[in-house]
Amino acid sequence: MVVSTPENAPWLVVGLGNPGPEYAMNRHNVGFMAVDLLAERIGGKFKRAGKAQAQVLEGRIGPVGPAGRRVILAKPMSFMNLSGGPVNALRDFYKVPLSQVVAVHDELDIDYGALRLKLGGGDNGHNGLKSMTKAMGADYHRVRFGIGRPPGRMQVADFVLKDFASAERKELGYFVDRAADAAECLVIEGLERAQSAYNS
């Protein structure tokens, strides 16, 4: 039996969101958007993962050939507030250390389009992170994509489940591209390098 170590284990890059076309362009689904873009770059298609309630794609990012980092891209299909079960099932199946799990998610307390990367920490009321932390602990990486706070008296739950505004959509592709770049940099070059390049 091969024991999985950080040297030979894959990275698990999880986009957080809600399944279904009605949620596809919601602010809460920006994690799905970034992971979809990573899948395009790898050149593969997501498939249903065995017993885990998720879609996955296995591939490599970084240098071509064996020097590339093995990654599992994943989108939980359980709805946001139950993300932890599918993610933990994938982590067990692929023997991924918790320190090599990356969650890409929306973040209310960061201005729209800004990124912040970190390891561990609280969930800041984010139900996807809350579920992941409950299932496996908090010491995983996060790529936090700023969506800003709701305007006026709009409830947070309503705000995150609305599509990006038309003015926001003009730059959304660029910002999602940067989030995908940041996740790649984190996996290939490490957290410190990714923070210095992408934290804003």
mmCIF file of C-alpha atoms in Angstrom:
data_model
loop_
_atom_site.group_PDB
_atom_site.id
_atom_site.type_symbol
_atom_site.label_atom_id
_atom_site.label_comp_id
_atom_site.label_asym_id
_atom_site.label_seq_id
_atom_site.Cartn_x
_atom_site.Cartn_y
_atom_site.Cartn_z
ATOM 1 C CA MET A 1 0.000 0.000 0.000
ATOM 2 C CA VAL A 2 1.345 3.451 -0.994
ATOM 3 C CA VAL A 3 1.028 5.975 1.795
ATOM 4 C CA SER A 4 -0.044 9.350 0.454
ATOM 5 C CA THR A 5 2.350 12.160 1.321
ATOM 6 C CA PRO A 6 2.364 15.797 0.189
ATOM 7 C CA GLU A 7 5.048 14.844 -2.347
ATOM 8 C CA ASN A 8 2.900 12.323 -4.232
ATOM 9 C CA ALA A 9 -0.672 13.245 -3.242
ATOM 10 C CA PRO A 10 -2.845 15.268 -5.608
ATOM 11 C CA TRP A 11 -4.294 18.666 -4.765
ATOM 12 C CA LEU A 12 -8.061 18.934 -4.457
ATOM 13 C CA VAL A 13 -9.323 22.274 -5.817
ATOM 14 C CA VAL A 14 -12.990 22.743 -4.934
ATOM 15 C CA GLY A 15 -15.249 25.369 -6.410
ATOM 16 C CA LEU A 16 -18.155 26.174 -4.111
ATOM 17 C CA GLY A 17 -21.599 26.882 -5.540
ATOM 18 C CA ASN A 18 -25.096 25.540 -6.048
ATOM 19 C CA PRO A 19 -25.956 23.051 -8.820
ATOM 20 C CA GLY A 20 -28.503 23.845 -11.498
ATOM 21 C CA PRO A 21 -28.808 26.386 -14.314
ATOM 22 C CA GLU A 22 -30.910 28.771 -12.231
ATOM 23 C CA TYR A 23 -27.896 29.382 -9.958
ATOM 24 C CA ALA A 24 -25.173 29.404 -12.622
ATOM 25 C CA MET A 25 -24.504 33.157 -12.680
ATOM 26 C CA ASN A 26 -25.235 33.890 -9.001
ATOM 27 C CA ARG A 27 -22.601 35.646 -6.918
ATOM 28 C CA HIS A 28 -22.556 32.550 -4.686
ATOM 29 C CA ASN A 29 -21.406 30.463 -7.670
ATOM 30 C CA VAL A 30 -18.172 32.231 -8.482
ATOM 31 C CA GLY A 31 -16.243 29.209 -7.153
ATOM 32 C CA PHE A 32 -17.899 27.018 -9.801
ATOM 33 C CA MET A 33 -16.985 29.611 -12.453
ATOM 34 C CA ALA A 34 -13.289 29.585 -11.533
ATOM 35 C CA VAL A 35 -13.068 25.784 -11.412
ATOM 36 C CA ASP A 36 -14.913 25.531 -14.747
ATOM 37 C CA LEU A 37 -12.227 27.777 -16.231
ATOM 38 C CA LEU A 38 -9.469 25.585 -14.769
ATOM 39 C CA ALA A 39 -11.178 22.579 -16.378
ATOM 40 C CA GLU A 40 -11.131 24.374 -19.743
ATOM 41 C CA ARG A 41 -7.407 25.005 -19.346
ATOM 42 C CA ILE A 42 -6.746 21.346 -18.573
ATOM 43 C CA GLY A 43 -8.888 20.385 -21.545
ATOM 44 C CA GLY A 44 -11.172 17.891 -19.838
ATOM 45 C CA LYS A 45 -14.796 17.476 -18.857
ATOM 46 C CA PHE A 46 -16.296 16.999 -15.424
ATOM 47 C CA LYS A 47 -17.838 13.634 -14.639
ATOM 48 C CA ARG A 48 -19.919 12.346 -11.763
ATOM 49 C CA ALA A 49 -17.720 11.029 -8.948
ATOM 50 C CA GLY A 50 -18.702 7.521 -7.838
ATOM 51 C CA LYS A 51 -20.353 7.666 -4.440
ATOM 52 C CA ALA A 52 -19.397 11.275 -3.709
ATOM 53 C CA GLN A 53 -22.098 13.784 -4.583
ATOM 54 C CA ALA A 54 -19.810 15.848 -6.797
ATOM 55 C CA GLN A 55 -18.490 16.360 -10.300
ATOM 56 C CA VAL A 56 -14.748 15.851 -10.724
ATOM 57 C CA LEU A 57 -11.990 16.193 -13.276
ATOM 58 C CA GLU A 58 -8.501 14.760 -12.822
ATOM 59 C CA GLY A 59 -5.583 16.398 -14.577
ATOM 60 C CA ARG A 60 -2.295 18.250 -14.249
ATOM 61 C CA ILE A 61 -1.500 21.938 -14.072
ATOM 62 C CA GLY A 62 1.829 23.670 -14.417
ATOM 63 C CA PRO A 63 4.747 22.422 -16.497
ATOM 64 C CA VAL A 64 3.947 19.857 -19.188
ATOM 65 C CA GLY A 65 4.844 16.273 -18.265
ATOM 66 C CA PRO A 66 5.609 14.715 -14.893
ATOM 67 C CA ALA A 67 6.686 18.073 -13.435
ATOM 68 C CA GLY A 68 3.057 19.236 -13.580
ATOM 69 C CA ARG A 69 1.061 19.053 -10.356
ATOM 70 C CA ARG A 70 -1.676 16.451 -10.214
ATOM 71 C CA VAL A 71 -5.008 18.051 -9.337
ATOM 72 C CA ILE A 72 -8.566 16.954 -8.764
ATOM 73 C CA LEU A 73 -11.012 19.708 -9.680
ATOM 74 C CA ALA A 74 -14.352 19.321 -7.940
ATOM 75 C CA LYS A 75 -17.809 20.882 -7.781
ATOM 76 C CA PRO A 76 -20.048 19.557 -4.976
ATOM 77 C CA MET A 77 -23.556 18.831 -6.264
ATOM 78 C CA SER A 78 -25.125 18.852 -2.811
ATOM 79 C CA PHE A 79 -25.979 22.561 -2.562
ATOM 80 C CA MET A 80 -23.733 25.021 -0.777
ATOM 81 C CA ASN A 81 -24.688 24.348 2.848
ATOM 82 C CA LEU A 82 -23.911 20.600 2.494
ATOM 83 C CA SER A 83 -20.581 20.912 0.632
ATOM 84 C CA GLY A 84 -18.516 19.328 3.403
ATOM 85 C CA GLY A 85 -19.751 15.747 2.921
ATOM 86 C CA PRO A 86 -18.876 15.466 -0.780
ATOM 87 C CA VAL A 87 -15.543 17.271 -0.340
ATOM 88 C CA ASN A 88 -14.500 15.053 2.550
ATOM 89 C CA ALA A 89 -15.531 11.929 0.607
ATOM 90 C CA LEU A 90 -13.317 13.022 -2.303
ATOM 91 C CA ARG A 91 -10.457 13.835 0.046
ATOM 92 C CA ASP A 92 -10.659 10.329 1.529
ATOM 93 C CA PHE A 93 -10.962 8.645 -1.868
ATOM 94 C CA TYR A 94 -7.997 10.458 -3.420
ATOM 95 C CA LYS A 95 -5.929 10.448 -0.180
ATOM 96 C CA VAL A 96 -5.505 14.223 -0.180
ATOM 97 C CA PRO A 97 -3.938 15.840 2.923
ATOM 98 C CA LEU A 98 -6.123 18.618 4.337
ATOM 99 C CA SER A 99 -3.314 21.099 3.618
ATOM 100 C CA GLN A 100 -3.690 20.315 -0.110
ATOM 101 C CA VAL A 101 -7.391 21.143 -0.268
ATOM 102 C CA VAL A 102 -8.258 24.520 -1.835
ATOM 103 C CA ALA A 103 -11.740 26.063 -1.643
ATOM 104 C CA VAL A 104 -12.544 28.789 -4.172
ATOM 105 C CA HIS A 105 -15.507 30.810 -2.885
ATOM 106 C CA ASP A 106 -17.305 34.135 -2.761
ATOM 107 C CA GLU A 107 -16.464 36.520 0.083
ATOM 108 C CA LEU A 108 -18.770 39.333 1.278
ATOM 109 C CA ASP A 109 -16.174 41.302 3.238
ATOM 110 C CA ILE A 110 -13.882 41.921 0.254
ATOM 111 C CA ASP A 111 -14.545 44.451 -2.517
ATOM 112 C CA TYR A 112 -15.887 43.082 -5.780
ATOM 113 C CA GLY A 113 -13.190 41.351 -7.822
ATOM 114 C CA ALA A 114 -10.448 41.540 -5.178
ATOM 115 C CA LEU A 115 -8.777 38.292 -4.112
ATOM 116 C CA ARG A 116 -7.373 37.122 -0.790
ATOM 117 C CA LEU A 117 -5.667 33.773 -0.277
ATOM 118 C CA LYS A 118 -5.142 32.176 3.100
ATOM 119 C CA LEU A 119 -4.736 28.900 4.968
ATOM 120 C CA GLY A 120 -7.261 28.062 7.685
ATOM 121 C CA GLY A 121 -9.399 30.511 9.629
ATOM 122 C CA GLY A 122 -13.087 30.982 10.309
ATOM 123 C CA ASP A 123 -16.014 30.679 7.920
ATOM 124 C CA ASN A 124 -17.251 34.308 8.233
ATOM 125 C CA GLY A 125 -20.841 33.046 7.968
ATOM 126 C CA HIS A 126 -20.226 31.292 4.635
ATOM 127 C CA ASN A 127 -22.328 28.123 4.678
ATOM 128 C CA GLY A 128 -20.093 26.215 2.262
ATOM 129 C CA LEU A 129 -17.000 26.842 4.395
ATOM 130 C CA LYS A 130 -18.967 26.101 7.564
ATOM 131 C CA SER A 131 -19.941 22.696 6.171
ATOM 132 C CA MET A 132 -16.395 21.908 4.986
ATOM 133 C CA THR A 133 -14.874 22.875 8.333
ATOM 134 C CA LYS A 134 -17.423 20.792 10.242
ATOM 135 C CA ALA A 135 -16.647 17.776 8.044
ATOM 136 C CA MET A 136 -12.832 17.906 8.073
ATOM 137 C CA GLY A 137 -11.392 20.788 10.112
ATOM 138 C CA ALA A 138 -10.405 24.327 9.121
ATOM 139 C CA ASP A 139 -6.805 23.909 7.944
ATOM 140 C CA TYR A 140 -7.435 24.020 4.195
ATOM 141 C CA HIS A 141 -6.556 26.790 1.739
ATOM 142 C CA ARG A 142 -9.057 29.373 0.560
ATOM 143 C CA VAL A 143 -9.107 31.523 -2.557
ATOM 144 C CA ARG A 144 -11.552 34.234 -1.499
ATOM 145 C CA PHE A 145 -13.244 36.126 -4.337
ATOM 146 C CA GLY A 146 -14.686 39.466 -3.237
ATOM 147 C CA ILE A 147 -18.329 40.162 -4.049
ATOM 148 C CA GLY A 148 -18.799 43.122 -1.677
ATOM 149 C CA ARG A 149 -21.673 43.748 0.713
ATOM 150 C CA PRO A 150 -25.363 43.929 -0.280
ATOM 151 C CA PRO A 151 -26.671 47.403 -1.089
ATOM 152 C CA GLY A 152 -29.103 49.170 1.221
ATOM 153 C CA ARG A 153 -31.146 46.807 3.353
ATOM 154 C CA MET A 154 -30.953 43.815 1.036
ATOM 155 C CA GLN A 155 -30.558 40.570 2.973
ATOM 156 C CA VAL A 156 -27.262 38.712 2.526
ATOM 157 C CA ALA A 157 -29.079 35.515 1.465
ATOM 158 C CA ASP A 158 -30.882 37.410 -1.306
ATOM 159 C CA PHE A 159 -27.703 39.175 -2.433
ATOM 160 C CA VAL A 160 -25.545 36.064 -2.838
ATOM 161 C CA LEU A 161 -28.308 34.234 -4.727
ATOM 162 C CA LYS A 162 -28.709 37.029 -7.271
ATOM 163 C CA ASP A 163 -26.807 37.178 -10.547
ATOM 164 C CA PHE A 164 -23.949 39.635 -10.835
ATOM 165 C CA ALA A 165 -25.204 43.083 -11.855
ATOM 166 C CA SER A 166 -24.731 44.161 -15.474
ATOM 167 C CA ALA A 167 -21.946 46.588 -14.509
ATOM 168 C CA GLU A 168 -20.165 43.806 -12.601
ATOM 169 C CA ARG A 169 -20.509 41.369 -15.501
ATOM 170 C CA LYS A 170 -18.359 43.612 -17.705
ATOM 171 C CA GLU A 171 -15.301 42.657 -15.619
ATOM 172 C CA LEU A 172 -16.441 39.281 -14.305
ATOM 173 C CA GLY A 173 -14.522 37.256 -16.890
ATOM 174 C CA TYR A 174 -11.279 39.034 -16.036
ATOM 175 C CA PHE A 175 -11.773 38.555 -12.289
ATOM 176 C CA VAL A 176 -12.675 34.856 -12.658
ATOM 177 C CA ASP A 177 -9.557 34.423 -14.798
ATOM 178 C CA ARG A 178 -7.449 35.942 -12.006
ATOM 179 C CA ALA A 179 -9.069 33.639 -9.429
ATOM 180 C CA ALA A 180 -8.196 30.613 -11.585
ATOM 181 C CA ASP A 181 -4.639 31.951 -11.982
ATOM 182 C CA ALA A 182 -4.375 32.390 -8.206
ATOM 183 C CA ALA A 183 -5.497 28.811 -7.548
ATOM 184 C CA GLU A 184 -2.944 27.524 -10.074
ATOM 185 C CA CYS A 185 -0.180 29.619 -8.508
ATOM 186 C CA LEU A 186 -1.094 28.359 -5.037
ATOM 187 C CA VAL A 187 -0.855 24.716 -6.139
ATOM 188 C CA ILE A 188 2.341 25.134 -8.175
ATOM 189 C CA GLU A 189 4.317 27.732 -6.220
ATOM 190 C CA GLY A 190 2.823 27.727 -2.722
ATOM 191 C CA LEU A 191 0.730 30.057 -0.598
ATOM 192 C CA GLU A 192 3.308 32.779 0.060
ATOM 193 C CA ARG A 193 4.092 33.284 -3.617
ATOM 194 C CA ALA A 194 0.392 33.238 -4.535
ATOM 195 C CA GLN A 195 -0.463 35.758 -1.803
ATOM 196 C CA SER A 196 2.236 38.188 -2.916
ATOM 197 C CA ALA A 197 1.070 37.925 -6.543
ATOM 198 C CA TYR A 198 -2.719 37.975 -6.091
ATOM 199 C CA ASN A 199 -3.788 39.337 -2.710
ATOM 200 C CA SER A 200 -5.379 42.730 -3.197
#
